[in-house]
PDB file of C-alpha atoms in Angstrom:
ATOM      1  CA  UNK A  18      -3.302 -16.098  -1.516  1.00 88.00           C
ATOM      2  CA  UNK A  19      -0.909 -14.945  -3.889  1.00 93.00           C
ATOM      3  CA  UNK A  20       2.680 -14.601  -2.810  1.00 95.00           C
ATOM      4  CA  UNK A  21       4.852 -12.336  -4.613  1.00 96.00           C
ATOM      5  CA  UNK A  22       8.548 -12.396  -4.108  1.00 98.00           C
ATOM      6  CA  UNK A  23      10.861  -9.369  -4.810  1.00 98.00           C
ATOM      7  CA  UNK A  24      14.419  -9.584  -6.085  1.00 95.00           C
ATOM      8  CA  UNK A  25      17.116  -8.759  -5.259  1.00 96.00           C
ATOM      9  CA  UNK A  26      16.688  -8.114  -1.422  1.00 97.00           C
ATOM     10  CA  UNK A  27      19.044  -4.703  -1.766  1.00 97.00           C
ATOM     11  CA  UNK A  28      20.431  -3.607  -5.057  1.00 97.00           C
ATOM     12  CA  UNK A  29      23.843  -0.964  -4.526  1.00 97.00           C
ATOM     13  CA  UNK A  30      23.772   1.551  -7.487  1.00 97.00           C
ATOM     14  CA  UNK A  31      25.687   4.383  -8.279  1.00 97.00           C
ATOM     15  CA  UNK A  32      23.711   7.796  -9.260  1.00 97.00           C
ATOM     16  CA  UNK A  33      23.179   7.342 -13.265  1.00 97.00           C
ATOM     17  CA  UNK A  34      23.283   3.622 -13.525  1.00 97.00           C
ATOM     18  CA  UNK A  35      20.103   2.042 -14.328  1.00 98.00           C
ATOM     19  CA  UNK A  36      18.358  -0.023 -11.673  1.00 98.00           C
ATOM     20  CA  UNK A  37      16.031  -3.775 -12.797  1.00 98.00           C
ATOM     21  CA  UNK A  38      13.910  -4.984  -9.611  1.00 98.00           C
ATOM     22  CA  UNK A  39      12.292  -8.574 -10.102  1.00 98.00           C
ATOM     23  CA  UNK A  40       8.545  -9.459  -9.018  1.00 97.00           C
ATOM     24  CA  UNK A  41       7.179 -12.655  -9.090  1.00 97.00           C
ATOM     25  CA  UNK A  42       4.252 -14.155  -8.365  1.00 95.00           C
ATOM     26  CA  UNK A  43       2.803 -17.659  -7.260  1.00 95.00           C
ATOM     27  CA  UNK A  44       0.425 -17.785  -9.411  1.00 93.00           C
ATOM     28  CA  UNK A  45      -0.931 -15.728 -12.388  1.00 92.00           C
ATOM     29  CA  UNK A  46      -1.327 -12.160 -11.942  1.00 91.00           C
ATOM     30  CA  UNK A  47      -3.406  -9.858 -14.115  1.00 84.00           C
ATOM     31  CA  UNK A  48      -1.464  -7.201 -15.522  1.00 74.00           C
ATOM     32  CA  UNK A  49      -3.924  -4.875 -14.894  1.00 78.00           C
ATOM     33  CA  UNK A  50      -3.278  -5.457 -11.265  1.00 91.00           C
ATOM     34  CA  UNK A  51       0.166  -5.145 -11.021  1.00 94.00           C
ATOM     35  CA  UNK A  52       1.609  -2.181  -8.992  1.00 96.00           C
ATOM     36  CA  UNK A  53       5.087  -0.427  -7.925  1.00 98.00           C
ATOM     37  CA  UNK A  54       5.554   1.425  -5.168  1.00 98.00           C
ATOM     38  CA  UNK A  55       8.668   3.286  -3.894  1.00 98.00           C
ATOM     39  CA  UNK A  56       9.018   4.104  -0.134  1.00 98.00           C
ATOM     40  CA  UNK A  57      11.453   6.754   1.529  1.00 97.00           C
ATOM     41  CA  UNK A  58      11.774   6.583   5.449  1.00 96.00           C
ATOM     42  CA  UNK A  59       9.040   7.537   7.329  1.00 95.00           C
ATOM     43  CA  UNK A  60       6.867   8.298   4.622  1.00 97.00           C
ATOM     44  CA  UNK A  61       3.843   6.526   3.013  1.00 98.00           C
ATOM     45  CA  UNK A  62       4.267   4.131   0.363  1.00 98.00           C
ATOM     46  CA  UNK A  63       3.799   6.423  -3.303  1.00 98.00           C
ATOM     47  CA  UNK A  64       2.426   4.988  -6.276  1.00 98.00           C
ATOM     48  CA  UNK A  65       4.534   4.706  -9.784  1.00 98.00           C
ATOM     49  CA  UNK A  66       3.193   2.146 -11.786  1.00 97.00           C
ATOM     50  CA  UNK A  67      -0.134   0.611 -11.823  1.00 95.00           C
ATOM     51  CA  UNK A  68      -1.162  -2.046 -14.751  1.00 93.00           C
ATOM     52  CA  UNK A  69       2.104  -3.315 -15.161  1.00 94.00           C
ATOM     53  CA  UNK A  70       3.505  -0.588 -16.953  1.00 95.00           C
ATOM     54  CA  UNK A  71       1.244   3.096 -16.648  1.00 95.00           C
ATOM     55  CA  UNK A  72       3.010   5.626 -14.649  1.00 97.00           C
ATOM     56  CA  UNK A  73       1.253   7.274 -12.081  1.00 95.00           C
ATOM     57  CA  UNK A  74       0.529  10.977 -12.328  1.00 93.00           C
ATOM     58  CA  UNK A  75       3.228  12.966 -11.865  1.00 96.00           C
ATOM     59  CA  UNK A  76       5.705   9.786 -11.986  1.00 97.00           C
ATOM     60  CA  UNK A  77       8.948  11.072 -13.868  1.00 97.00           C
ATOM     61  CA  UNK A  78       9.665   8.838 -17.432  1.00 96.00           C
ATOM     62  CA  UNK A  79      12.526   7.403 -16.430  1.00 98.00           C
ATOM     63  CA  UNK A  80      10.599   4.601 -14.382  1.00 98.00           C
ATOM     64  CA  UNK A  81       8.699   1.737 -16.419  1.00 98.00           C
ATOM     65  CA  UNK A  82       7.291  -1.372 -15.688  1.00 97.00           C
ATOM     66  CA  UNK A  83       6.937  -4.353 -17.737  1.00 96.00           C
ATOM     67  CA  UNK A  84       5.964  -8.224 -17.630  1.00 95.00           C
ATOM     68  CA  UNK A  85       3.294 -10.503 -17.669  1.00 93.00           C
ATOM     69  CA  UNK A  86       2.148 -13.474 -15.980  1.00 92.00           C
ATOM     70  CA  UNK A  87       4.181 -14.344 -12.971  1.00 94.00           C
ATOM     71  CA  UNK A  88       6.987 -12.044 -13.864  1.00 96.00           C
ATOM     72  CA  UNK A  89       7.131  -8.646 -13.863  1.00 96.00           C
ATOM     73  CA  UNK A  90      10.023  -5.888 -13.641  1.00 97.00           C
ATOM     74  CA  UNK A  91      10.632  -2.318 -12.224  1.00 98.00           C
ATOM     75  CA  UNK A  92      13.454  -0.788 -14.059  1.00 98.00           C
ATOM     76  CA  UNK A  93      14.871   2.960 -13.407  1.00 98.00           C
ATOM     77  CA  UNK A  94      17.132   4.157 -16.202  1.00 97.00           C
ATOM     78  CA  UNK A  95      19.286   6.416 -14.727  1.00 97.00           C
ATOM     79  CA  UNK A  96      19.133   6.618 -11.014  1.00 97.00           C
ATOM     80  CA  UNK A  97      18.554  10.133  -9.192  1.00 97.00           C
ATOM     81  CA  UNK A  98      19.546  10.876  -5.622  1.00 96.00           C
ATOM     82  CA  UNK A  99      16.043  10.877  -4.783  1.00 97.00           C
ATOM     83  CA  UNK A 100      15.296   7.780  -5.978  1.00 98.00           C
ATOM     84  CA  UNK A 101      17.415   5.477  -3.529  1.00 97.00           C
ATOM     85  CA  UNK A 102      14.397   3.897  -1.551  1.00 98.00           C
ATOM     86  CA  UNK A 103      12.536   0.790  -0.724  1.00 98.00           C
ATOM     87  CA  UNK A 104      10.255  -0.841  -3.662  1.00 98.00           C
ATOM     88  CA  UNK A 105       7.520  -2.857  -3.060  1.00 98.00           C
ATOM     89  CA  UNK A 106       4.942  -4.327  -5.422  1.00 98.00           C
ATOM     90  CA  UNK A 107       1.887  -5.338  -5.203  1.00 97.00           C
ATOM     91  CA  UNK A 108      -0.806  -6.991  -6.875  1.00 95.00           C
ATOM     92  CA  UNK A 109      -4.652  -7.019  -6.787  1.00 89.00           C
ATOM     93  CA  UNK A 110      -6.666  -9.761  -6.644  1.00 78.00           C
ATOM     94  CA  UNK A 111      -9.561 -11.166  -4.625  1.00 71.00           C
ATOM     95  CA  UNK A 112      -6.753 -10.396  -2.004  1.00 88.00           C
ATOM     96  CA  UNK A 113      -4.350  -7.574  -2.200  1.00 93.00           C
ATOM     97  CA  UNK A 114      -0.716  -8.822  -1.370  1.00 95.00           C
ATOM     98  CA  UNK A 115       2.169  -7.265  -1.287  1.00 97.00           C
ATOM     99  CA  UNK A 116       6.073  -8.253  -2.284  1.00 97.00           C
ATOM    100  CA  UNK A 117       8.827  -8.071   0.723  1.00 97.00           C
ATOM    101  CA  UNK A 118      10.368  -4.779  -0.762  1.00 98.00           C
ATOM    102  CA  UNK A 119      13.807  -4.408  -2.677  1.00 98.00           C
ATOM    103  CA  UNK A 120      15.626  -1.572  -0.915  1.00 98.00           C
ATOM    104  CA  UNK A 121      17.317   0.364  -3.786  1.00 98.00           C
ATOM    105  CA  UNK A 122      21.182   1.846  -1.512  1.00 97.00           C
ATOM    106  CA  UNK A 123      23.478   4.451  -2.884  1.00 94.00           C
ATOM    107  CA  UNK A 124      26.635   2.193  -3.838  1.00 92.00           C
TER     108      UNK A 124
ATOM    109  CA  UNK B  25      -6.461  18.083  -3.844  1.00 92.00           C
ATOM    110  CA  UNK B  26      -7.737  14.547  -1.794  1.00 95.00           C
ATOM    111  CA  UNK B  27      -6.273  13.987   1.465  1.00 97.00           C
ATOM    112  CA  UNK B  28      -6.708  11.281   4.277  1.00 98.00           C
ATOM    113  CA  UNK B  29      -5.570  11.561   7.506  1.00 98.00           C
ATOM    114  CA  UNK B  30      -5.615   8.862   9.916  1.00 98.00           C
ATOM    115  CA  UNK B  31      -5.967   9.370  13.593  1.00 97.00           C
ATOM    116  CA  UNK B  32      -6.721   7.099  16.573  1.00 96.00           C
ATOM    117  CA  UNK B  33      -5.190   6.170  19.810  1.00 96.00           C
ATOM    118  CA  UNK B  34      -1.154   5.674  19.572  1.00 95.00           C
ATOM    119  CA  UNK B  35      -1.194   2.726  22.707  1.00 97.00           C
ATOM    120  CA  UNK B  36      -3.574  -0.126  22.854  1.00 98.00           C
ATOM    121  CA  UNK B  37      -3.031  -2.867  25.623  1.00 97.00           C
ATOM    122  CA  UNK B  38      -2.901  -6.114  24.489  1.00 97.00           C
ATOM    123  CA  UNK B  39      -6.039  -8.022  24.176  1.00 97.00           C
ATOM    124  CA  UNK B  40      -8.251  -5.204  23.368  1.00 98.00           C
ATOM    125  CA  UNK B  41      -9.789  -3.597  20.290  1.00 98.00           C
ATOM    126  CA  UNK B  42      -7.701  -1.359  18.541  1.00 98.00           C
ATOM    127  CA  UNK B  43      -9.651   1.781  16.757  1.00 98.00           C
ATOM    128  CA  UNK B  44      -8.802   4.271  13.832  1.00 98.00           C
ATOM    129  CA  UNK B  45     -10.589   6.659  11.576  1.00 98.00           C
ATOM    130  CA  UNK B  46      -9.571   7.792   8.522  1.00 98.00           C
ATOM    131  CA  UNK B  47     -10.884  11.328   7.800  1.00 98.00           C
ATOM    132  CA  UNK B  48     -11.191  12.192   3.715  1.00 97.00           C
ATOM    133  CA  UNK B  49     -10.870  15.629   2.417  1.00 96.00           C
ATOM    134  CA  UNK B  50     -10.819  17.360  -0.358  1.00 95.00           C
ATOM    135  CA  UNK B  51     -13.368  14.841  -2.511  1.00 93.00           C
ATOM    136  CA  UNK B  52     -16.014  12.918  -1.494  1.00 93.00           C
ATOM    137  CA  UNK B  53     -16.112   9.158   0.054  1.00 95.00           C
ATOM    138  CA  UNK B  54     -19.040   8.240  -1.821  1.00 94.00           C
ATOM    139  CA  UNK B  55     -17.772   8.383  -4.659  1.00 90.00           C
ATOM    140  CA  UNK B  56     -18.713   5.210  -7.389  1.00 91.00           C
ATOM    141  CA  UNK B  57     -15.148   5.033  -8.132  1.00 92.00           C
ATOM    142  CA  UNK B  58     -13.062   4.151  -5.564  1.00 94.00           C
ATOM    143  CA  UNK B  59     -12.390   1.301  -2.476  1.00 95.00           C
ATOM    144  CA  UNK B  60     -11.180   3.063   0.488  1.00 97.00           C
ATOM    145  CA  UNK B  61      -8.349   0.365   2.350  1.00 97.00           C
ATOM    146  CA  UNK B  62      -6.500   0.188   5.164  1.00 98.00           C
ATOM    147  CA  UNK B  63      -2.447  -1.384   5.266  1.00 98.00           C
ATOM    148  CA  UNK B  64      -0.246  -1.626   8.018  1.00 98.00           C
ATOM    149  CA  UNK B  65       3.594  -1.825   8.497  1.00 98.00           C
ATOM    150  CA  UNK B  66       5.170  -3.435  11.471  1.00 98.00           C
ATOM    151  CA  UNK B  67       8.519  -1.579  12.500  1.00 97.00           C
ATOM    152  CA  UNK B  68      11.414  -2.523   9.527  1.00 95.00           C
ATOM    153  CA  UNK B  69       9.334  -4.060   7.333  1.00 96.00           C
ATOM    154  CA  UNK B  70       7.057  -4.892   4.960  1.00 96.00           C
ATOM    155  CA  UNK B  71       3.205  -3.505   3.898  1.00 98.00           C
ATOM    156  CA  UNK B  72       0.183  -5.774   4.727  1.00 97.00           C
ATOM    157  CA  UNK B  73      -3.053  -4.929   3.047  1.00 97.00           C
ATOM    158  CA  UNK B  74      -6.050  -4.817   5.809  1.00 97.00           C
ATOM    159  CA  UNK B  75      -9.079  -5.056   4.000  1.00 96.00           C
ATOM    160  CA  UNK B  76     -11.015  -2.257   2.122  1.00 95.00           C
ATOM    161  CA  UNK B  77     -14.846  -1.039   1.847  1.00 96.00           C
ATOM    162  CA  UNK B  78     -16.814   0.652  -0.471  1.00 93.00           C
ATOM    163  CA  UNK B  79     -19.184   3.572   0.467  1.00 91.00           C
ATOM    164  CA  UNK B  80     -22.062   0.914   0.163  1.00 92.00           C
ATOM    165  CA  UNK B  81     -20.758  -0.778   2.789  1.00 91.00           C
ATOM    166  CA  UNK B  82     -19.483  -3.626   1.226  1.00 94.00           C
ATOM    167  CA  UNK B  83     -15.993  -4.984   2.838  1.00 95.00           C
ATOM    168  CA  UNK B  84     -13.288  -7.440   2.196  1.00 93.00           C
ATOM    169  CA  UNK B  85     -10.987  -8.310   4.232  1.00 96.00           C
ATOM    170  CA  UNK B  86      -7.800 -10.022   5.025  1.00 96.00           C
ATOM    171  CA  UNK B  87      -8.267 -13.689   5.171  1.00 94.00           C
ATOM    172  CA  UNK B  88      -5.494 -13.943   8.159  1.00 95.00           C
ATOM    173  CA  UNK B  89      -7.218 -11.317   9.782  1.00 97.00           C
ATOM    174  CA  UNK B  90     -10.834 -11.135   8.901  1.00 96.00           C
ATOM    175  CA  UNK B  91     -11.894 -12.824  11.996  1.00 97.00           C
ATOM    176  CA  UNK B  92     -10.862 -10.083  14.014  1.00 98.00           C
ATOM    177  CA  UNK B  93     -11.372  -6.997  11.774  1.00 98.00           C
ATOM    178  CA  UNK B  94     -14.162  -4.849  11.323  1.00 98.00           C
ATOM    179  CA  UNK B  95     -14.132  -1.801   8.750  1.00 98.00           C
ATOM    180  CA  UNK B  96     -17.191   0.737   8.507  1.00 97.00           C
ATOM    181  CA  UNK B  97     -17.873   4.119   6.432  1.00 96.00           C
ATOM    182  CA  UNK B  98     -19.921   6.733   8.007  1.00 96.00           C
ATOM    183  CA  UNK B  99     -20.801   9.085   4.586  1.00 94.00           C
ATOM    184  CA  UNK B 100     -21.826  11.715   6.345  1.00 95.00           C
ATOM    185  CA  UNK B 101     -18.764  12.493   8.069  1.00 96.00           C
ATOM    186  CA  UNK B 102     -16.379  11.492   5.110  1.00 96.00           C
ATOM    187  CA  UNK B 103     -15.003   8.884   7.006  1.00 97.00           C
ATOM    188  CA  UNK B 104     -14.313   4.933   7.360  1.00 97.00           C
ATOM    189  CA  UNK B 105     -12.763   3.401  10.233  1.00 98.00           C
ATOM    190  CA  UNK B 106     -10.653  -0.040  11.294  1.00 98.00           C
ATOM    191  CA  UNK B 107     -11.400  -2.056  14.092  1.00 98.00           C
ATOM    192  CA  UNK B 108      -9.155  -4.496  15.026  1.00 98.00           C
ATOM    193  CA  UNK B 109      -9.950  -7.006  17.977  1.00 97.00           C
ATOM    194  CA  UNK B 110      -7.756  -8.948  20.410  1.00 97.00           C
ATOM    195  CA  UNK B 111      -4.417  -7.174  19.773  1.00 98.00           C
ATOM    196  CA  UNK B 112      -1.382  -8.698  20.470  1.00 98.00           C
ATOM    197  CA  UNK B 113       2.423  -7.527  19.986  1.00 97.00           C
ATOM    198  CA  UNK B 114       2.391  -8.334  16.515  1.00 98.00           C
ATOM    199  CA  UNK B 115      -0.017  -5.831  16.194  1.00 98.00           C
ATOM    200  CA  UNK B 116       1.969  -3.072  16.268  1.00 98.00           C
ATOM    201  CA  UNK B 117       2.314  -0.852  13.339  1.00 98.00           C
ATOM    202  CA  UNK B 118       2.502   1.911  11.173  1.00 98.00           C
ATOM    203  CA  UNK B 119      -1.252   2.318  10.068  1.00 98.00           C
ATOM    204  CA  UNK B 120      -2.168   3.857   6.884  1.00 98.00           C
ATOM    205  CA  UNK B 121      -5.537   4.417   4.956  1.00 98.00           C
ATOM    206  CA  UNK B 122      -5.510   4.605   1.783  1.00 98.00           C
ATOM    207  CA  UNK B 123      -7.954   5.230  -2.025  1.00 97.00           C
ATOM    208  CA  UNK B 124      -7.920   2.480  -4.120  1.00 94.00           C
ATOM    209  CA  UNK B 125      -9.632   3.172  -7.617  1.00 92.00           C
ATOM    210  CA  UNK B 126     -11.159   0.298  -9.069  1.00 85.00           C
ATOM    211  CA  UNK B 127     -10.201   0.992 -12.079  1.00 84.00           C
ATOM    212  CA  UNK B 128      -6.861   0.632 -11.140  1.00 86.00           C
ATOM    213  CA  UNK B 129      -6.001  -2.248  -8.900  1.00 86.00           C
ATOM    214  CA  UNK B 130      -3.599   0.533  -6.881  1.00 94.00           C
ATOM    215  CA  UNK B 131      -4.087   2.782  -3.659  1.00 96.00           C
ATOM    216  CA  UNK B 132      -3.091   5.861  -5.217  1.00 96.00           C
ATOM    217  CA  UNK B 133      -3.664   7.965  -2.684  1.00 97.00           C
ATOM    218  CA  UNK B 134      -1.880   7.355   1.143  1.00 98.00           C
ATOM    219  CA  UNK B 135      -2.611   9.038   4.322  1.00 98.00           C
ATOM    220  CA  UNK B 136       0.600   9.525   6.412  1.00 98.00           C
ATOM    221  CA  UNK B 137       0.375   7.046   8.431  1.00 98.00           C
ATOM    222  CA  UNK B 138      -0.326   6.613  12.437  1.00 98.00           C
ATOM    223  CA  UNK B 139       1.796   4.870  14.654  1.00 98.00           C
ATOM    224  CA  UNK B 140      -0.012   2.009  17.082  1.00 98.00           C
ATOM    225  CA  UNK B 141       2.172   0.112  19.621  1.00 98.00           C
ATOM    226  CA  UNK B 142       0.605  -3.033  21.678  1.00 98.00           C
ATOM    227  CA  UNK B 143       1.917  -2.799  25.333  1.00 96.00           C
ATOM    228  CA  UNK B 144       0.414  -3.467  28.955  1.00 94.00           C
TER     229      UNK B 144
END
């Protein structure tokens, strides 16, 4: 099973500042099988980025995903209101796993 | 637009088979194109993947779990369903069903999730 391990645990931003959220894996992933997620409370999980770095339909520009490997980033350039939230990612092998979450608090 | 809705008993006691259905509108399930999953989220934290089926019937699964879950499509009701056998605690969860293109690697489509709690 591939683990993947999320960092920071909680990242404390200010609206406007740009936010980097750390992925990485155990072992190799394929980059067409890496995925972001964000998560408000009490909602489902919604996709942003699948492949590594392809936005999701409908997923405003200003999130992009990058890396390769075992190491692979979520960044936000200028953080909205609506985008303080819990980010997982997740990656699809023979077995889908999922990272612990980084939870993304108004500073 | 494609929806899923889960629904299934909110209270299972503990030892027994816990039982959900995830109902797909708005598109078909038998569609070439897509895995249908299931993912669960114990209260505060984080997602575990289930296991997932195709409209052929074909299923993978969990290997923590895969001795004790069971998923099925029915195609002519537009639905596939989770079956999960001698529940314990740890069992409870948000549930959530979920498209996965194959093309993609990514459930891109959620239902909203249905709350199961394991208690006598």
């Amino acid at each position: 099973e591939i683990v993947l391990t999320q960092s920071p645990g909680t990242l404390s931003l200010s609206p406007g500042e740009r936010a980097t959220l750390s992925c990485r894996a155990s072992q190799s992933v394929s980059s067409s099988y890496l995925a972001w997620y964000q998560q408000k409370p009490g909602q489902a999980p919604r996709l942003l980025i699948y492949g590594a770095s392809s936005r999701a339909t409908g997923i405003p520009d200003r999130f992009s995903g990058s890396g390769s490997g075992t190491d692979f980033t979520l960044t936000i350039s200028r953080l909205e209101p609506e985008d303080f939230a819990v980010y997982y990612c997740q990656q699809y092998g023979s077995s889908p796993t999922f990272g612990g979450g980084t939870k993304v608090e108004i500073k | 637009q494609l929806q899923l809705q889960e629904s299934g008993p909110g209270l299972v006691k503990p030892s027994e088979t816990l039982s959900l259905t995830c109902t797909v509108s708005g598109g078909s399930i038998s569609s070439s194109s897509y895995y249908w999953g299931w993912i669960r989220q114990p209260p505060g934290k984080g997602l575990e993947w289930i296991g997932s089926i195709y409209y052929s019937g074909s299923t993978y699964y969990n290997p923590s779990l895969k001795s004790r879950v069971t998923i099925s499509v029915d195609t002519s009701k537009n639905q596939f369903s989770l079956k999960l056998s001698s529940v314990t605690a740890a069992d409870t969860a948000v549930y959530y069903c979920a498209r996965l293109p194959h093309y993609v690697g990514a459930f891109d489509i959620w239902g909203q999730g249905t709350m199961v709690t394991v208690s006598s």
